[in-house]
Short mmCIF file of C-alpha atoms in Angstrom, two decimals:
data_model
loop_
_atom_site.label_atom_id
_atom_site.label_comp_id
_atom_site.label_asym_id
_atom_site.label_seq_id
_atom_site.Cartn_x
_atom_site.Cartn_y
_atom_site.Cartn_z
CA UNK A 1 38.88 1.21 -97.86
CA UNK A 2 38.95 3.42 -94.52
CA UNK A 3 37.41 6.33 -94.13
CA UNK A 4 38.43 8.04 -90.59
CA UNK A 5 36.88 11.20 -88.80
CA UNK A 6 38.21 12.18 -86.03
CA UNK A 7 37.38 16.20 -84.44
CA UNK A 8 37.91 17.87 -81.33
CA UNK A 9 35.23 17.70 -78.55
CA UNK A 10 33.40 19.83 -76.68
CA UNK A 11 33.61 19.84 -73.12
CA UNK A 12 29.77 20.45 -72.57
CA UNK A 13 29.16 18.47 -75.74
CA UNK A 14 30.06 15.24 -76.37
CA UNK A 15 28.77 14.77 -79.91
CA UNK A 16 30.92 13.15 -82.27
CA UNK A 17 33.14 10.58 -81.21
CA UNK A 18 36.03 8.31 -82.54
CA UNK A 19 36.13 5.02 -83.57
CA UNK A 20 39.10 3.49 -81.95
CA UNK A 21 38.74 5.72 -78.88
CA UNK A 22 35.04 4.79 -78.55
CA UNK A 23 35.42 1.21 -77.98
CA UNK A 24 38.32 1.50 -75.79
CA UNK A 25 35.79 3.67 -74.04
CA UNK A 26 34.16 0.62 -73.35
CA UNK A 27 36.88 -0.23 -71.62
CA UNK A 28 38.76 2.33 -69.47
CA UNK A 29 36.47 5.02 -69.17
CA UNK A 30 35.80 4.45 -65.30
CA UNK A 31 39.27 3.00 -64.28
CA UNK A 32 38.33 -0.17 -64.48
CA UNK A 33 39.15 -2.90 -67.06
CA UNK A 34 34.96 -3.91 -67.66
CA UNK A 35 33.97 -0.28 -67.57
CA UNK A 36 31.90 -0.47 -64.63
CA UNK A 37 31.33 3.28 -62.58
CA UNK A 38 32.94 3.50 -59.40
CA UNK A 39 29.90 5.08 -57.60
CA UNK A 40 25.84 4.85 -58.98
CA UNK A 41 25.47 8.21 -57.51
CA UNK A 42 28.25 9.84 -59.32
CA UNK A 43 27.43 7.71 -62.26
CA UNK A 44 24.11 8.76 -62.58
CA UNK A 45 25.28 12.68 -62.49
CA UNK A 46 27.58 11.82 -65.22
CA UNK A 47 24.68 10.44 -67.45
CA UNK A 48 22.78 13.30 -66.91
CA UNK A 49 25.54 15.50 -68.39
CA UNK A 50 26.19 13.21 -71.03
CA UNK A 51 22.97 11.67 -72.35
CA UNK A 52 22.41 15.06 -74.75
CA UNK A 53 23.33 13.46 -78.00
CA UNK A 54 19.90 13.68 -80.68
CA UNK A 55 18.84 11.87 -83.32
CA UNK A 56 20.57 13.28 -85.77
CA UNK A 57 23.88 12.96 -83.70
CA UNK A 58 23.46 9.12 -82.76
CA UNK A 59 23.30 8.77 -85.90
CA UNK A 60 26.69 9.84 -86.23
CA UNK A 61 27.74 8.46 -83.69
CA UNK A 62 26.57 5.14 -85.13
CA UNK A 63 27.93 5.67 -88.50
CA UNK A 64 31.47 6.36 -88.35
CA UNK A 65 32.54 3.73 -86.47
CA UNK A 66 30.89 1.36 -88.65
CA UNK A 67 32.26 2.84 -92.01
CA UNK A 68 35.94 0.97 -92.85
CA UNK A 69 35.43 -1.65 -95.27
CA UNK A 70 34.04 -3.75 -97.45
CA UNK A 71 34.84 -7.12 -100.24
CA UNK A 72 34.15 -7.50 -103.24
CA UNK A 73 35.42 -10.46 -103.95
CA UNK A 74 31.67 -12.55 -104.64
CA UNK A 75 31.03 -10.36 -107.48
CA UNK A 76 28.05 -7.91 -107.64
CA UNK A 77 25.51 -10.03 -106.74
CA UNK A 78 27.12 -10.73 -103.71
CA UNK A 79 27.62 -7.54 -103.12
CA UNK A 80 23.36 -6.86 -102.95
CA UNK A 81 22.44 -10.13 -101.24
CA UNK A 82 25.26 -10.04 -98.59
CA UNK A 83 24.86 -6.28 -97.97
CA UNK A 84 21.40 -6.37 -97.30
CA UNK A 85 21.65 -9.44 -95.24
CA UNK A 86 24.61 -8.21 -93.03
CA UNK A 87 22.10 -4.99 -92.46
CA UNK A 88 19.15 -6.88 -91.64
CA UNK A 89 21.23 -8.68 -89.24
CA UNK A 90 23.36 -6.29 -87.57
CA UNK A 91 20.03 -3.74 -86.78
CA UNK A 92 18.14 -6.86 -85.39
CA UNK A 93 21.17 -7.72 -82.22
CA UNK A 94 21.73 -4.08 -81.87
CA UNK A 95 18.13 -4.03 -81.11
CA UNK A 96 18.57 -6.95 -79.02
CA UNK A 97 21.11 -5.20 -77.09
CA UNK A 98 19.29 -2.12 -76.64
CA UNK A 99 16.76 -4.34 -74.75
CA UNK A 100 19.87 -5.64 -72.93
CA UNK A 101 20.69 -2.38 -71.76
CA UNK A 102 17.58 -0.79 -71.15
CA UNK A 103 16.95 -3.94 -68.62
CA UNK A 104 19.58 -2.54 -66.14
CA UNK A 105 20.94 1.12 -65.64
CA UNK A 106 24.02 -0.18 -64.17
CA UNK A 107 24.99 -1.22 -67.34
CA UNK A 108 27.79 1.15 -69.10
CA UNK A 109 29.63 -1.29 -71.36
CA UNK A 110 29.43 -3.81 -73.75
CA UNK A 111 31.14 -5.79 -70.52
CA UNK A 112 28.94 -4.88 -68.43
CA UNK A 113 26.09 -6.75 -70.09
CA UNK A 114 28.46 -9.52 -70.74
CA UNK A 115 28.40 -9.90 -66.78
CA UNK A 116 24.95 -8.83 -66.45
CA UNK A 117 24.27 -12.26 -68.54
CA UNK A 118 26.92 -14.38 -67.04
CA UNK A 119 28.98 -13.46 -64.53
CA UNK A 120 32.34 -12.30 -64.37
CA UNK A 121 32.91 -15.00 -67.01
CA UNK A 122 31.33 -12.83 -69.45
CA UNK A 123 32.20 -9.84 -68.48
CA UNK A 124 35.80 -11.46 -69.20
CA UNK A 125 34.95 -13.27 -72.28
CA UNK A 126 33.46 -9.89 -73.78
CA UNK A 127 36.65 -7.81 -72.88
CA UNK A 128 39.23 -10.00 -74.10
CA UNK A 129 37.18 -10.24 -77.57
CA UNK A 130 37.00 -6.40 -77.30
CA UNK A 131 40.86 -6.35 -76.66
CA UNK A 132 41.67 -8.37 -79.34
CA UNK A 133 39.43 -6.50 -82.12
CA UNK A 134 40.72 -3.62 -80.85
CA UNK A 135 44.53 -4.64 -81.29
CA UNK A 136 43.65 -5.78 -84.82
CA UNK A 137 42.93 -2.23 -85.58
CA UNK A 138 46.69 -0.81 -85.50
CA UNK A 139 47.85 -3.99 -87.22
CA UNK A 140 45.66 -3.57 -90.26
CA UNK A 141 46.79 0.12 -90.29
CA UNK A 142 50.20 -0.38 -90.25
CA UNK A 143 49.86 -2.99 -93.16
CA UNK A 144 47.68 -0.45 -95.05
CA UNK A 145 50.80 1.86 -94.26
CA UNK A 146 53.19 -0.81 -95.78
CA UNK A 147 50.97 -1.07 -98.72
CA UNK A 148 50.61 2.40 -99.53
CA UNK A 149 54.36 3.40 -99.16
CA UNK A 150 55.10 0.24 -101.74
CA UNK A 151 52.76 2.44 -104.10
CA UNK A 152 53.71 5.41 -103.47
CA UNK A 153 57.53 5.06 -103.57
CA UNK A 154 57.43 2.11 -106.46
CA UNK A 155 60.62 2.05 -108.03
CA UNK A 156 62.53 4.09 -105.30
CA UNK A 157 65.24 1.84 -103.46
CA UNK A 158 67.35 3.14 -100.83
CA UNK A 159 70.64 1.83 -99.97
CA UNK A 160 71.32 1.05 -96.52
CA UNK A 161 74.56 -0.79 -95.54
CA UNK A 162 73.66 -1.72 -91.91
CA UNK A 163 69.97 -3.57 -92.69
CA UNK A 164 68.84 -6.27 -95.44
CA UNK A 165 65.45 -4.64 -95.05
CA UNK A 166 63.28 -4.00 -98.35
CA UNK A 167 62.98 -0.31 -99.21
CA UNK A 168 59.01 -0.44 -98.13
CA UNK A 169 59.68 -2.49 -94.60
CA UNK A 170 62.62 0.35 -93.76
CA UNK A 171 59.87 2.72 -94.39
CA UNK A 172 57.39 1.83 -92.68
CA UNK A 173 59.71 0.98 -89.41
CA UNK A 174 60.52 4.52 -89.67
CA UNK A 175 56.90 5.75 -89.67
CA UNK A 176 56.28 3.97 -87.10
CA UNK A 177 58.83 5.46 -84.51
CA UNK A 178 57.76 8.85 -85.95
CA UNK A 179 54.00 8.23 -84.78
CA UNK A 180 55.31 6.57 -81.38
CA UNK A 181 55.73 9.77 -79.45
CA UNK A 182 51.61 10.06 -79.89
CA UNK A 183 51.77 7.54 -77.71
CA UNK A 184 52.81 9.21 -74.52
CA UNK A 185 49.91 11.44 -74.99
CA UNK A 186 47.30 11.40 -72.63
CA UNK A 187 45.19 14.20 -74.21
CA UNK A 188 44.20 12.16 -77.30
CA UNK A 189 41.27 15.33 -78.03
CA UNK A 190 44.58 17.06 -79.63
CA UNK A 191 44.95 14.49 -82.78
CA UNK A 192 42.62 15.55 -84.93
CA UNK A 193 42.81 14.43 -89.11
CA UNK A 194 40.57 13.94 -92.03
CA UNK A 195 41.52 11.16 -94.43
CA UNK A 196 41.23 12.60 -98.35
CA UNK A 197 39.46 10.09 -100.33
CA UNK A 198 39.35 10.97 -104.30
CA UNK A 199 39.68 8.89 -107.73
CA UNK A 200 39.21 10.24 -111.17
CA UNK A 201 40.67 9.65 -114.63
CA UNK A 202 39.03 5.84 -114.99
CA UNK A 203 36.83 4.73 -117.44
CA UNK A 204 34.11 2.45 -115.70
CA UNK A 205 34.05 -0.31 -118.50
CA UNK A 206 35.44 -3.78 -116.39
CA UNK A 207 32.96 -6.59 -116.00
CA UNK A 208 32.24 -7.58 -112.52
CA UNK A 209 31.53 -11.18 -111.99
CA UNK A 210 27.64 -11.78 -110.91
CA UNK A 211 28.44 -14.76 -107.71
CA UNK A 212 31.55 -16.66 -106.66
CA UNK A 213 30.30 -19.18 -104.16
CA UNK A 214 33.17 -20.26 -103.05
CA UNK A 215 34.77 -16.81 -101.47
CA UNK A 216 31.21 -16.44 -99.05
CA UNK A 217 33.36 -18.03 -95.76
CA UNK A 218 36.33 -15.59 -96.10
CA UNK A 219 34.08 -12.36 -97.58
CA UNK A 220 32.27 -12.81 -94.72
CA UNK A 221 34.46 -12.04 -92.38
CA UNK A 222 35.26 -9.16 -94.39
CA UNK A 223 31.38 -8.24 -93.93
CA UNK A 224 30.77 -8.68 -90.60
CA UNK A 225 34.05 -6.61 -89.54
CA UNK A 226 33.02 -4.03 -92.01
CA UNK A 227 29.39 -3.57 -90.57
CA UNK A 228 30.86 -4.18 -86.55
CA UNK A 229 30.14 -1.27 -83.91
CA UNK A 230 28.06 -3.02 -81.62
CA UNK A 231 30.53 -2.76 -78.49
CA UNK A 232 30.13 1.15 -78.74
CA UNK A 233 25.90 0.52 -78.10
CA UNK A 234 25.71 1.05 -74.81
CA UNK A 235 27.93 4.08 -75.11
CA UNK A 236 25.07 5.60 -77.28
CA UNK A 237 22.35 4.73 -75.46
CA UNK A 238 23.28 6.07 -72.67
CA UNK A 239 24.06 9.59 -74.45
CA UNK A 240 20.92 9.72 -76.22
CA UNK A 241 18.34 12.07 -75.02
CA UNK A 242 15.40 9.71 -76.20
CA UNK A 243 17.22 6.15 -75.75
CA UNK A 244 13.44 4.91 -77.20
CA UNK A 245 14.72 6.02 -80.37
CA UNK A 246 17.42 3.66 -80.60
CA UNK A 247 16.31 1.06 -82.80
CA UNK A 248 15.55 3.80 -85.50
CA UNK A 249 19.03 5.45 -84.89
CA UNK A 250 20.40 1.57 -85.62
CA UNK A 251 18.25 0.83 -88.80
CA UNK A 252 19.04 5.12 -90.05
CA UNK A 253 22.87 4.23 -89.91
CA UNK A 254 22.99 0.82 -91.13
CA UNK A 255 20.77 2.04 -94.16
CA UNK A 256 23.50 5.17 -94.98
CA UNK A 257 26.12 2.70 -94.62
CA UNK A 258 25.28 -0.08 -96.68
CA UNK A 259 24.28 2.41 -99.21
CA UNK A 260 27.56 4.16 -98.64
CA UNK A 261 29.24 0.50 -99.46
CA UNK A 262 27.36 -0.74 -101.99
CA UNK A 263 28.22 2.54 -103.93
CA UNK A 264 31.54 2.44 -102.96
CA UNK A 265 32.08 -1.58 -103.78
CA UNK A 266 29.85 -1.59 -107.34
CA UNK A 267 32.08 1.66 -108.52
CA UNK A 268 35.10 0.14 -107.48
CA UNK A 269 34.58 -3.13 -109.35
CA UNK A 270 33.52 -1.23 -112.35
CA UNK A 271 36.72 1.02 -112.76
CA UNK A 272 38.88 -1.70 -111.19
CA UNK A 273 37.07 -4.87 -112.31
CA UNK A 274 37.32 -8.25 -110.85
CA UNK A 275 41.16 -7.16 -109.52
CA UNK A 276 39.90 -4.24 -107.66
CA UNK A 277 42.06 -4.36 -104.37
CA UNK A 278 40.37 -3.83 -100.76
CA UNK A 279 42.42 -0.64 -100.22
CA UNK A 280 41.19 1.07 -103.28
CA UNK A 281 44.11 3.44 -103.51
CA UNK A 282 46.18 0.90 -103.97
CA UNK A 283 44.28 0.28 -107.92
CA UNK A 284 44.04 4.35 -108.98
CA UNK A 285 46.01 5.76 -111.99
CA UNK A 286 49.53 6.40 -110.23
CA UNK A 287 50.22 9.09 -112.63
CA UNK A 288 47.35 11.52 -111.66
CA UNK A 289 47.96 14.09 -108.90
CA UNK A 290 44.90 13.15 -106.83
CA UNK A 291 46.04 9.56 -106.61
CA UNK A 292 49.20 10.88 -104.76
CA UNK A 293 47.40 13.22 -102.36
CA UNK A 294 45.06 9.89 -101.61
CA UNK A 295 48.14 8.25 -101.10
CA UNK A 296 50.21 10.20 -98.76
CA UNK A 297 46.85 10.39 -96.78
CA UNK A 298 46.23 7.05 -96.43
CA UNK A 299 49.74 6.61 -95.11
CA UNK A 300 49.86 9.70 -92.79
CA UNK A 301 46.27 8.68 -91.28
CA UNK A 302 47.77 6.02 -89.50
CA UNK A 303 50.05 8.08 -87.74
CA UNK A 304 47.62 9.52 -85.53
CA UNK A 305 45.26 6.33 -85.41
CA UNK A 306 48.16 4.59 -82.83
CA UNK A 307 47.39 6.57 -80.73
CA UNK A 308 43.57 6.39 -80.78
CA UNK A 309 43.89 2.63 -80.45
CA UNK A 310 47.30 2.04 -77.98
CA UNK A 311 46.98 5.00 -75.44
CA UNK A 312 43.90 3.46 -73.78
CA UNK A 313 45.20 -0.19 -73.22
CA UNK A 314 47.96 1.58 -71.73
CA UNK A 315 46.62 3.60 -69.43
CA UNK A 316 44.55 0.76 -67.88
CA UNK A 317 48.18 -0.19 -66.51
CA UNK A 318 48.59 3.67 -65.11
CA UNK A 319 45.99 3.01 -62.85
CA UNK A 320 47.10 0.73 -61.60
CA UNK A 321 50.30 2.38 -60.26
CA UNK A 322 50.59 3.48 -56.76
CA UNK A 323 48.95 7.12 -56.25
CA UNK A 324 51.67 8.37 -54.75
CA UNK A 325 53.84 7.59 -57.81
CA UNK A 326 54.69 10.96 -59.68
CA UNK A 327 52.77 12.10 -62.98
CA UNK A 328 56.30 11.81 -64.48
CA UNK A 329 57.29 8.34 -63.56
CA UNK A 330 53.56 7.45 -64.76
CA UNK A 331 53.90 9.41 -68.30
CA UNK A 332 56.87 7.04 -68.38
CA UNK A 333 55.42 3.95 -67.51
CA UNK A 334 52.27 4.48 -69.81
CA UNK A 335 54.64 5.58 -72.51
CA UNK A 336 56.98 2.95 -72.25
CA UNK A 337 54.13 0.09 -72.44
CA UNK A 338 52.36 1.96 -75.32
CA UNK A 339 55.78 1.70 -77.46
CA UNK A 340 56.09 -1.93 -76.63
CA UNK A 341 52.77 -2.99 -77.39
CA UNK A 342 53.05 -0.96 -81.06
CA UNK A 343 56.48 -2.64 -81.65
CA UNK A 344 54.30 -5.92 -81.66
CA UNK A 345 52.00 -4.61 -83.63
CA UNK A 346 54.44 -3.20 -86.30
CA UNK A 347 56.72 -6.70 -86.15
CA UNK A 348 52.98 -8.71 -86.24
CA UNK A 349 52.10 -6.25 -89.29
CA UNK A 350 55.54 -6.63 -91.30
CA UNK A 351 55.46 -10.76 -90.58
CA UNK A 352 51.68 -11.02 -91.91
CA UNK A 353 51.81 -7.68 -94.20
CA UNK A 354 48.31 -9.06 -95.88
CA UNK A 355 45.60 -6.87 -95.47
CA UNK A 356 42.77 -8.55 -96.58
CA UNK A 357 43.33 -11.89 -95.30
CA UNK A 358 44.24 -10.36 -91.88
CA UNK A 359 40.70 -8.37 -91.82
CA UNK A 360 38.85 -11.47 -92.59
CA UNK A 361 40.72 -13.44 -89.96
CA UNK A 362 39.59 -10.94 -86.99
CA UNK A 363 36.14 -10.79 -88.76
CA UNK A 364 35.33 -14.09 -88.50
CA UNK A 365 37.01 -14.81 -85.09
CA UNK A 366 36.42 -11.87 -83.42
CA UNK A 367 33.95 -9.46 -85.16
CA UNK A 368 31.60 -12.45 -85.68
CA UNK A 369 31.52 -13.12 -81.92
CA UNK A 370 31.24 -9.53 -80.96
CA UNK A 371 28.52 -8.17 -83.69
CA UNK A 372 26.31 -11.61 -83.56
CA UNK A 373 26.78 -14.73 -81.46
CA UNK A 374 27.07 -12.60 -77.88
CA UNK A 375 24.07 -10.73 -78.52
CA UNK A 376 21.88 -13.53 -79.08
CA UNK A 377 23.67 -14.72 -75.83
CA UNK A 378 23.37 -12.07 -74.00
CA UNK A 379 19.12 -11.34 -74.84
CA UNK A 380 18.55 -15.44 -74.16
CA UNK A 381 19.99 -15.41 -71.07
CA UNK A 382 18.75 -12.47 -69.56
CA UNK A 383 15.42 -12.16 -71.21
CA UNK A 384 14.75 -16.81 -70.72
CA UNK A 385 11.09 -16.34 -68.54
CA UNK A 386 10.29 -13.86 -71.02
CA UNK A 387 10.66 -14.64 -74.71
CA UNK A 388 9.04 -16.85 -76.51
CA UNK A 389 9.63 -19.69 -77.58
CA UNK A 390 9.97 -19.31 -81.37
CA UNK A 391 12.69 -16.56 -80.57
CA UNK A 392 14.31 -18.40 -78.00
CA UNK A 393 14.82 -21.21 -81.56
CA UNK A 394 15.44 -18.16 -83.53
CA UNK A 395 18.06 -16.90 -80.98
CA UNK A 396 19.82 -20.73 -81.21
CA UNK A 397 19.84 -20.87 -84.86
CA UNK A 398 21.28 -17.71 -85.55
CA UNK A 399 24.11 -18.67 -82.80
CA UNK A 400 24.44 -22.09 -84.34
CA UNK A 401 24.71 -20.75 -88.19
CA UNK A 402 26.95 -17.63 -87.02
CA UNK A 403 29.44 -19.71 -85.04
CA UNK A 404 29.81 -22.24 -88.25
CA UNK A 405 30.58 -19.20 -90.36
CA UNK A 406 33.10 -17.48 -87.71
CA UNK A 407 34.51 -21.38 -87.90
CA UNK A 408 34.46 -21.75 -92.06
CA UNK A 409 35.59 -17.93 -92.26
CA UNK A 410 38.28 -18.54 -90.03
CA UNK A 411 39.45 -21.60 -91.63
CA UNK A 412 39.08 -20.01 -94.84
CA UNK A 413 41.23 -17.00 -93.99
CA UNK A 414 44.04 -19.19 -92.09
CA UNK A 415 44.32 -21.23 -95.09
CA UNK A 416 45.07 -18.06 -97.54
CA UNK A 417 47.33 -17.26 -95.19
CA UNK A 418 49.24 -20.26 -94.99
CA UNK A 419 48.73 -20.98 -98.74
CA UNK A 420 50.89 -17.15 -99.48
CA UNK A 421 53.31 -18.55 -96.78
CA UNK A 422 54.10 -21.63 -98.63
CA UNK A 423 54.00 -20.15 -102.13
CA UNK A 424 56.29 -17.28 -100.56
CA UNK A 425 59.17 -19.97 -99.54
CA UNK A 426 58.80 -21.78 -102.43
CA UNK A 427 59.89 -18.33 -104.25
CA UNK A 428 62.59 -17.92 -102.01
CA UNK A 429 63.74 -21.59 -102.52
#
């Protein structure tokens, strides 16, 4: 289920920021591909202006980014164990990389500590992890776009001489170059949406099984993507007023959110039961008036999301450009690369058009890496004369344990994958 907020900001205010554009942030917002400031003076000016976010708005901050998803697929119990585990965890290494952080003020970006640790190596290791999250993002909204336009024109077929292309798959195509002028944009403060997010008319009497073992590798991917925003923490530290208070700001928003989920998740599975689907709209009453409204807003979201997600891997190319090239001949340029980059999104989306197996696969390769293993890294490394030596083994473990779950998750999700491929042919055959 994704829940997107996206608002205009203030130009003395930076309070509320987006998702997407946040962790590109991480990447472009000096010019340079590991976010590093090109001057400490300058830099430090900048922080001055920006470091006015409170409590109240790290929280935030911290919130909506993390807010997009959640399985349900180990039954209820799963649900409370995993849940509170995933929290536990997640407020823990974003504590560890507020230490991190507060080591060096040089350090901007989730890069940035990445080469702080070790070098250029992982400063490049971090980015292209960051990248690659990142470019999941469009892909899983375009297949949530696929999904959604399957409901919502079920039954509708349109005719079309010139292309062998299902009904849905024509439709989405079509979307898509309708959101692909967004991408020429440079001003991304101008896209602003709220995604409508409603049910009613269900009676909430469907069991919901207590544990299935054997889904924990992929539903963890699933988990760990879900509760991922750690590459926006140095972002928030620096724009806190109190940066002392940003363990509490961690534990405040992983506490609304795993309440938010767990509502979410055991009220889903008890209208829906065991078959409740990870895009929720995809299981409410077709016939009722709110499930339409849902659905056209889950498929017009992603029209502005491109954007959000594209514009900034683009423009790290713009910069690249000569300065005496013309703003014109760079709109082009940028443009041009931000349409090719979302035509492999949209041909990666409509080859692999599973949603959940596609989350889980970027959870446990990427999300895992990102929200877990590098932060214990990271804090090792940089903190070895200092820590103990109980953490230092608690540190390993948890690097050790995560890395065989990114492994088993991402076997786990390849194997879905490939087992819908070869069930698909045999269909077709």
């Amino acid at each position: 289920m994704n829940i997107s907020d996206v608002r205009e900001e203030n130009d003395s205010n930076r309070d509320l920021h987006v998702y997407d554009e946040k962790k590109l942030t991480v990447l472009t917002d000096d010019g340079d591909c590991d976010g590093h400031n090109n001057g400490d003076g300058a830099a430090s000016k900048e922080d001055a202006k920006t470091a006015n976010s409170s409590f109240l708005h790290s929280v935030i901050n911290m919130t909506w980014p993390i807010i997009n998803s959640i399985g349900l697929g180990k039954g209820w119990m799963g649900i409370f164990f995993r849940s509170h585990r995933v929290w536990g965890i997640m407020c823990i290494h974003l504590r560890l990389l507020g230490k991190c952080i507060k080591k060096d003020e040089k350090i901007k970006s989730y890069p940035d500590i990445g080469n702080h640790a070790f070098g250029s190596t992982g400063k490049i290791v971090a980015t292209t992890f960051i990248y690659m999250e990142v470019f999941m993002a469009p892909v899983s909204f375009t297949i949530a776009l696929n999904d959604n336009l399957a409901t919502v024109f079920d039954g509708k077929h349109l005719h079309i001489s010139w292309t062998h292309l299902s009904t849905t798959k024509f439709l989405t195509i079509v979307a898509v170059i309708v959101a692909m002028p967004t991408l020429w944009l440079k001003d991304l403060s101008k896209i602003s949406f709220l995604s409508v997010v409603a049910f009613g008319g269900v009676k909430a009497n469907r069991s919901i099984p207590v544990f299935r073992l054997q889904y924990i590798p992929a539903i963890s991917g699933l988990y760990v993507f879900s509760f991922s925003a750690h590459v926006v923490a140095p972002n928030l530290y620096r724009a806190m007023k109190d940066p002392s208070k940003f363990t509490k700001v961690s534990v405040v928003s992983f506490t609304i959110v795993t309440i938010f989920y767990g509502t979410i998740a055991l009220v889903g599975a008890k209208l829906f039961g065991p078959d409740v689907k990870l895009q929720i709209t995809l299981n409410m009453p077709k016939h009722l008036i709110i499930t339409k409204i849902a659905l056209w807003a889950t498929v017009l979201a992603p029209l502005t999301k491109y954007a959000f997600a594209i514009v900034p891997a683009a423009s790290l190319y713009d910069r690249k450009l000569p300065s005496s090239m013309s703003s014109k001949a760079r709109l082009v340029i940028r443009g041009a690369i931000g349409s090719m980059l979302l035509m492999f999104v949209l041909i990666l989306a409509l080859a692999v058009p599973y949603f959940e197996q596609v989350l889980g696969l970027t959870g446990s390769l990427v999300s895992i890496s990102l929200s877990i293993i590098f932060p214990c890294a990271f804090y090792a490394k940089m903190f070895w004369s200092q820590i103990s030596y109980p953490s230092l083994v608690l540190n390993v473990i948890l690097i050790v344990l995560s890395s065989i779950l990114g492994v088993l998750g991402t076997i786990s999700s390849s194997k879905s994958l490939v087992s819908i491929f070869v069930k698909k042919s045999a269909n077709a055959s």
